[in-house]
Amino acid sequence: MSNKETLESFLRGQHISRRAFLKYCSVIASVLALPPAAIPALANKLRRSIRPPVIWLSFQECTGCTESLTRSHAPTIEDLMFDFLSLDYHHTLQAASGVSAERAREKTIEQSFGKYILIVDGSIPIAEGGIYSTIAGRTNLDILEEAAKGAAIVVAVGSCSAFGGIAAANPNPTGATGISMLMDNGLIPRKPLVNLPGCPPLPIAISGVLTNMIAFGRLPELDNLNRPLSIYGKTVHERCSRIRHFRRRRFARRFDDYGAKKGWCLFKLGCKGPVSHNACAVFKWNQGTSFPIDSGHPCLGCSEHDFWDKGSFYRQLRRRRGRRLRRLQ
Ligand code: SF4
Ligand code: F3S
């Protein structure tokens, strides 16, 4: 596929119908909170857009973020959008290895300087000069600093690259750090940054932000943690299917009690949905099949800063927050 190919000709080559394409555009419009009137403009812009070069760096991570995006039971148009990107370097997915893989990254940096999208998953270890994670003899921090210099935007995929995640949990022996903290401390160049936290993040959040970039060449509106407002602007609680039980004070108190079996609210089992911002209750995983609360497990707050150290996953939120809950109803 040529880097000059438009999305329209790419989709034609993949035998994607106009109807399926418009359906995809309407889903993305809802992810980005665009009004229905904006769907034709989104579709027109997208059709004419050219493949953007992308470098995807994976550091201290578990591969869950990549799996979230790529694991689906059948090919979807979201997968095809992902195929449309010129994914010039991705540790996990690329066929190349060794010198040729490293060369592909260097070539993209050289030839598309200032234009490529840099996606990062995993935290960056900075303790002891960054020696805890190296690739081809170079520290993660060194590789990231080089790639960030020529990036048009940086997208931090997952809680580890956004905020440090599990690897940064106390006592954080590797000095695991998120991208925004590295930018704040001048360890990497400051670039426009979108954080897509979650463990893992919603696949539609990743493809929605990339689609917005491809179509309009700009970032979506962000909150104070650089998260897209359209996805992270409300709490899990506000959109939860169990909220009617919360309002009627019908709570499961054990994982095997009557309330748990009846699908009652998981607040007393430590649910952090009231203080966690994410759209997982709306978009879900595995093509909209489920998310933790639908499967009977309380929200752990995986999309929030300090996820993990805030911990005490199964302890009920404190009363101070309980008061705030009542205001939400
Ligand atoms: Fe849903 Fe948790 Fe809120 Fe209950 S406390 S309604 S389970 S988000
Ligand atoms: Fe994460 Fe809570 Fe959603 S744990 S996936 S933000 S339900």
XYZ file of C-alpha atoms and ligand atoms in Angstrom:
344
model
C 0.000 0.000 0.000
C 1.353 3.425 -0.963
C 1.635 6.209 1.622
C -0.289 8.439 -0.836
C -3.322 6.136 -0.947
C -6.556 7.724 0.276
C -8.855 5.999 2.721
C -11.567 5.919 0.062
C -9.491 3.847 -2.365
C -8.212 1.669 0.487
C -11.772 0.852 1.613
C -12.815 0.188 -1.982
C -9.951 -2.281 -2.273
C -11.173 -3.985 0.915
C -14.759 -4.214 -0.452
C -16.159 -2.076 2.372
C -19.584 -0.732 1.469
C -20.516 2.940 1.727
C -23.184 1.954 4.241
C -20.634 0.196 6.521
C -18.326 3.191 6.250
C -21.085 5.635 7.230
C -22.019 3.384 10.141
C -18.421 3.500 11.338
C -18.441 7.318 10.996
C -21.598 7.577 13.109
C -20.038 5.406 15.867
C -16.880 7.536 15.826
C -19.005 10.710 15.892
C -20.678 9.408 19.056
C -17.268 8.545 20.593
C -16.074 12.075 19.857
C -19.405 13.617 20.946
C -19.887 15.229 17.521
C -23.449 16.237 16.600
C -25.223 14.040 13.975
C -24.942 16.962 11.505
C -21.142 16.550 11.596
C -21.212 12.931 10.307
C -21.208 13.805 6.563
C -18.293 16.233 7.080
C -16.393 13.550 9.026
C -17.067 10.990 6.268
C -15.949 13.402 3.515
C -12.759 14.390 5.296
C -11.936 10.779 6.092
C -12.490 9.566 2.524
C -9.962 12.045 1.171
C -7.362 11.536 3.905
C -3.938 10.049 3.247
C -2.307 7.360 5.399
C -0.570 8.975 8.358
C 2.804 7.539 9.414
C 2.718 6.000 12.901
C 5.441 4.787 15.248
C 4.182 2.654 18.133
C 6.639 2.116 20.989
C 5.966 -0.479 23.692
C 7.927 -0.222 26.942
C 7.181 -1.657 30.419
C 3.822 -3.251 29.603
C 1.926 -6.527 29.402
C 0.738 -6.251 25.748
C -2.849 -5.910 26.994
C -3.289 -2.524 25.267
C -2.312 -3.915 21.861
C -4.503 -6.973 22.492
C -7.450 -4.753 23.371
C -7.168 -3.086 19.986
C -6.440 -6.109 17.840
C -8.440 -8.900 19.468
C -11.811 -9.190 17.847
C -13.767 -12.201 16.722
C -14.283 -10.954 13.195
C -12.625 -8.251 11.132
C -14.342 -4.940 11.763
C -14.024 -1.609 10.045
C -12.124 -0.422 13.160
C -9.499 -3.084 12.353
C -9.375 -1.831 8.789
C -8.845 1.739 10.001
C -5.947 0.348 11.992
C -4.629 -1.376 8.836
C -4.966 1.921 6.990
C -2.392 3.580 9.274
C 1.139 3.394 8.021
C 2.249 1.492 11.123
C 5.938 1.724 10.369
C 7.139 0.363 13.686
C 5.332 -1.683 16.342
C 7.408 -3.961 18.572
C 4.687 -6.543 18.984
C 3.026 -6.603 15.564
C 5.848 -5.952 13.130
C 7.230 -8.834 11.095
C 10.703 -7.295 10.945
C 13.197 -7.863 13.740
C 16.704 -6.852 14.746
C 18.531 -4.233 12.698
C 15.863 -3.955 9.986
C 13.158 -3.204 12.584
C 15.258 -0.478 14.208
C 16.091 0.911 10.762
C 12.350 1.172 9.911
C 11.823 3.402 12.958
C 14.823 5.593 12.136
C 13.670 5.939 8.527
C 10.189 7.109 9.572
C 11.708 9.646 11.971
C 13.963 10.978 9.203
C 11.459 11.012 6.347
C 8.338 12.119 8.251
C 9.940 14.408 10.831
C 7.295 16.618 12.416
C 4.427 14.663 10.819
C 4.129 11.211 12.370
C 1.858 10.108 15.212
C 3.794 8.585 18.101
C 1.829 6.015 20.106
C 3.313 4.694 23.332
C 2.128 1.903 25.580
C 3.894 0.907 28.795
C 5.653 3.006 31.404
C 9.192 4.295 31.066
C 11.706 3.265 33.752
C 14.046 6.106 34.699
C 15.749 4.751 37.860
C 19.492 4.096 37.545
C 19.737 5.690 34.147
C 16.838 3.668 32.735
C 18.735 0.341 32.708
C 15.694 -1.722 33.758
C 14.320 -1.856 30.211
C 16.449 -1.623 27.094
C 15.850 -2.451 23.427
C 18.778 -3.074 21.091
C 21.079 -1.820 23.857
C 19.266 1.519 24.268
C 17.142 2.564 27.211
C 13.419 3.127 26.710
C 13.892 6.764 27.710
C 16.563 7.266 25.046
C 14.374 5.738 22.305
C 11.336 7.739 23.427
C 13.244 11.026 23.558
C 14.499 10.492 19.997
C 11.057 9.544 18.653
C 9.232 12.359 20.511
C 11.418 15.050 18.885
C 9.867 14.561 15.433
C 6.332 13.586 16.509
C 3.327 15.713 15.516
C 1.407 14.362 18.501
C 1.966 11.734 21.171
C -0.805 9.318 22.180
C -0.259 7.530 25.501
C -2.247 4.306 25.239
C -3.070 2.683 28.588
C -2.602 3.712 32.213
C 1.082 2.704 32.264
C 2.171 5.160 29.586
C -0.280 7.819 30.769
C 0.473 7.713 34.500
C 2.972 4.920 35.254
C 0.351 2.231 35.967
C 1.091 -1.006 37.780
C 4.841 -0.810 37.196
C 4.860 2.507 39.099
C 3.145 0.973 42.159
C 4.934 1.490 45.464
C 7.906 0.950 45.888
C 8.331 1.431 42.120
C 11.806 -0.135 41.920
C 12.370 0.747 38.249
C 11.288 4.399 38.557
C 8.397 3.687 36.143
C 7.035 7.003 34.854
C 4.248 8.182 32.541
C 4.722 10.376 29.477
C 3.198 13.583 30.885
C 5.543 13.505 33.882
C 8.530 13.063 31.553
C 7.365 16.083 29.531
C 6.756 18.140 32.694
C 10.287 17.391 33.902
C 11.917 18.163 30.553
C 13.177 14.592 30.079
C 11.498 14.390 26.660
C 10.355 17.214 24.339
C 6.928 18.672 25.104
C 4.429 17.750 22.359
C 0.625 17.776 22.074
C -0.366 14.792 24.217
C -3.510 12.666 24.439
C -3.788 10.249 27.349
C -6.007 7.194 26.853
C -5.743 5.525 30.267
C -7.359 2.225 31.142
C -6.024 -1.200 31.881
C -6.523 -1.726 28.990
C -8.125 1.319 27.318
C -11.232 0.953 25.173
C -10.325 -0.002 21.591
C -12.881 2.492 20.280
C -11.128 5.261 22.259
C -7.881 4.502 20.411
C -9.439 4.284 16.955
C -11.704 7.310 17.676
C -8.789 9.587 18.571
C -6.762 8.378 15.577
C -9.748 8.892 13.262
C -10.192 12.420 14.599
C -6.507 13.127 13.911
C -6.697 11.673 10.405
C -9.899 13.523 9.489
C -9.434 16.916 11.151
C -5.700 16.983 11.938
C -6.353 18.040 15.518
C -6.764 16.670 19.009
C -10.178 16.191 20.573
C -11.159 18.372 23.535
C -9.244 17.190 26.605
C -9.704 17.270 30.411
C -7.031 18.381 32.897
C -5.345 14.957 32.656
C -5.177 15.196 28.825
C -7.966 12.625 28.405
C -10.603 13.165 25.668
C -13.632 14.695 27.377
C -16.051 12.830 25.135
C -14.790 9.506 26.553
C -13.555 10.386 30.050
C -15.838 13.349 30.817
C -18.291 11.277 32.871
C -17.836 8.638 35.551
C -18.456 4.928 35.084
C -21.171 5.272 37.754
C -23.129 7.877 35.767
C -23.446 5.451 32.842
C -23.627 2.149 34.758
C -26.407 -0.334 34.057
C -26.665 -1.057 37.828
C -27.318 2.552 38.862
C -31.038 1.913 39.394
C -30.067 -0.578 42.131
C -27.697 1.994 43.654
C -30.548 4.501 43.797
C -32.810 1.974 45.467
C -29.980 1.006 47.849
C -29.938 -2.579 46.622
C -26.350 -3.719 47.136
C -24.485 -7.001 46.781
C -22.463 -7.495 49.989
C -20.667 -10.689 48.983
C -19.715 -12.073 45.605
C -21.966 -15.089 46.119
C -24.969 -13.572 47.875
C -28.500 -13.017 46.631
C -27.758 -9.420 45.530
C -24.727 -10.486 43.470
C -26.822 -13.132 41.733
C -29.570 -10.594 41.025
C -27.110 -8.092 39.490
C -27.419 -5.450 42.225
C -24.999 -2.552 42.713
C -21.399 -3.451 43.652
C -20.708 -0.311 45.711
C -20.402 -2.249 49.012
C -17.898 -4.589 47.336
C -15.576 -1.650 46.717
C -16.742 -0.429 43.310
C -14.756 2.683 42.263
C -17.168 3.547 39.439
C -18.338 6.752 41.206
C -14.809 8.227 41.086
C -13.526 6.683 37.835
C -13.875 8.459 34.509
C -14.312 6.188 31.516
C -16.891 5.194 28.910
C -16.511 1.422 29.391
C -20.177 1.082 30.438
C -21.183 2.474 27.015
C -18.723 0.984 24.515
C -17.434 -2.150 26.356
C -14.982 -4.732 24.989
C -15.073 -7.588 22.499
C -17.401 -5.798 20.130
C -19.621 -4.408 22.854
C -20.034 -7.703 24.735
C -19.142 -6.739 28.292
C -17.083 -4.751 30.806
C -16.077 -5.547 34.424
C -19.325 -4.465 36.137
C -21.521 -6.305 33.609
C -19.469 -9.394 34.460
C -20.122 -9.002 38.209
C -16.842 -7.386 39.266
C -16.556 -3.920 40.811
C -14.714 -1.183 38.922
C -11.090 -0.938 40.100
C -10.586 2.616 38.835
C -8.133 1.528 36.155
C -8.370 4.769 34.165
C -7.456 7.061 37.072
C -4.159 8.571 38.124
C -2.384 6.403 40.736
C -4.465 3.388 39.803
C -3.078 0.554 41.894
C -1.540 2.554 44.751
C -4.964 4.008 45.494
C -5.665 0.290 45.726
C -7.825 -1.234 48.455
C -9.830 -2.556 45.550
C -12.510 -4.274 47.611
C -12.864 -1.630 50.324
C -15.941 0.562 50.083
C -15.361 4.205 49.112
C -15.168 6.455 52.139
C -18.082 8.506 53.410
C -16.668 11.793 52.097
C -16.978 10.339 48.619
C -20.311 8.775 49.570
C -21.656 12.329 50.050
C -20.527 13.225 46.579
C -22.354 10.146 45.327
C -25.652 11.446 46.534
C -25.135 14.629 44.512
C -24.672 12.511 41.420
C -28.046 10.844 41.629
Fe -22.372 0.686 38.944
Fe -20.432 0.685 40.741
Fe -22.019 2.793 40.548
Fe -22.943 0.519 41.563
S -21.321 1.859 42.456
S -23.985 1.805 40.076
S -21.873 -1.021 40.319
S -20.611 2.058 39.020
Fe -11.461 0.129 34.309
Fe -13.450 0.464 35.969
Fe -13.917 0.489 33.403
S -11.755 -0.947 36.222
S -12.422 -0.954 32.618
S -12.675 1.981 34.524
S -15.168 -0.481 34.947
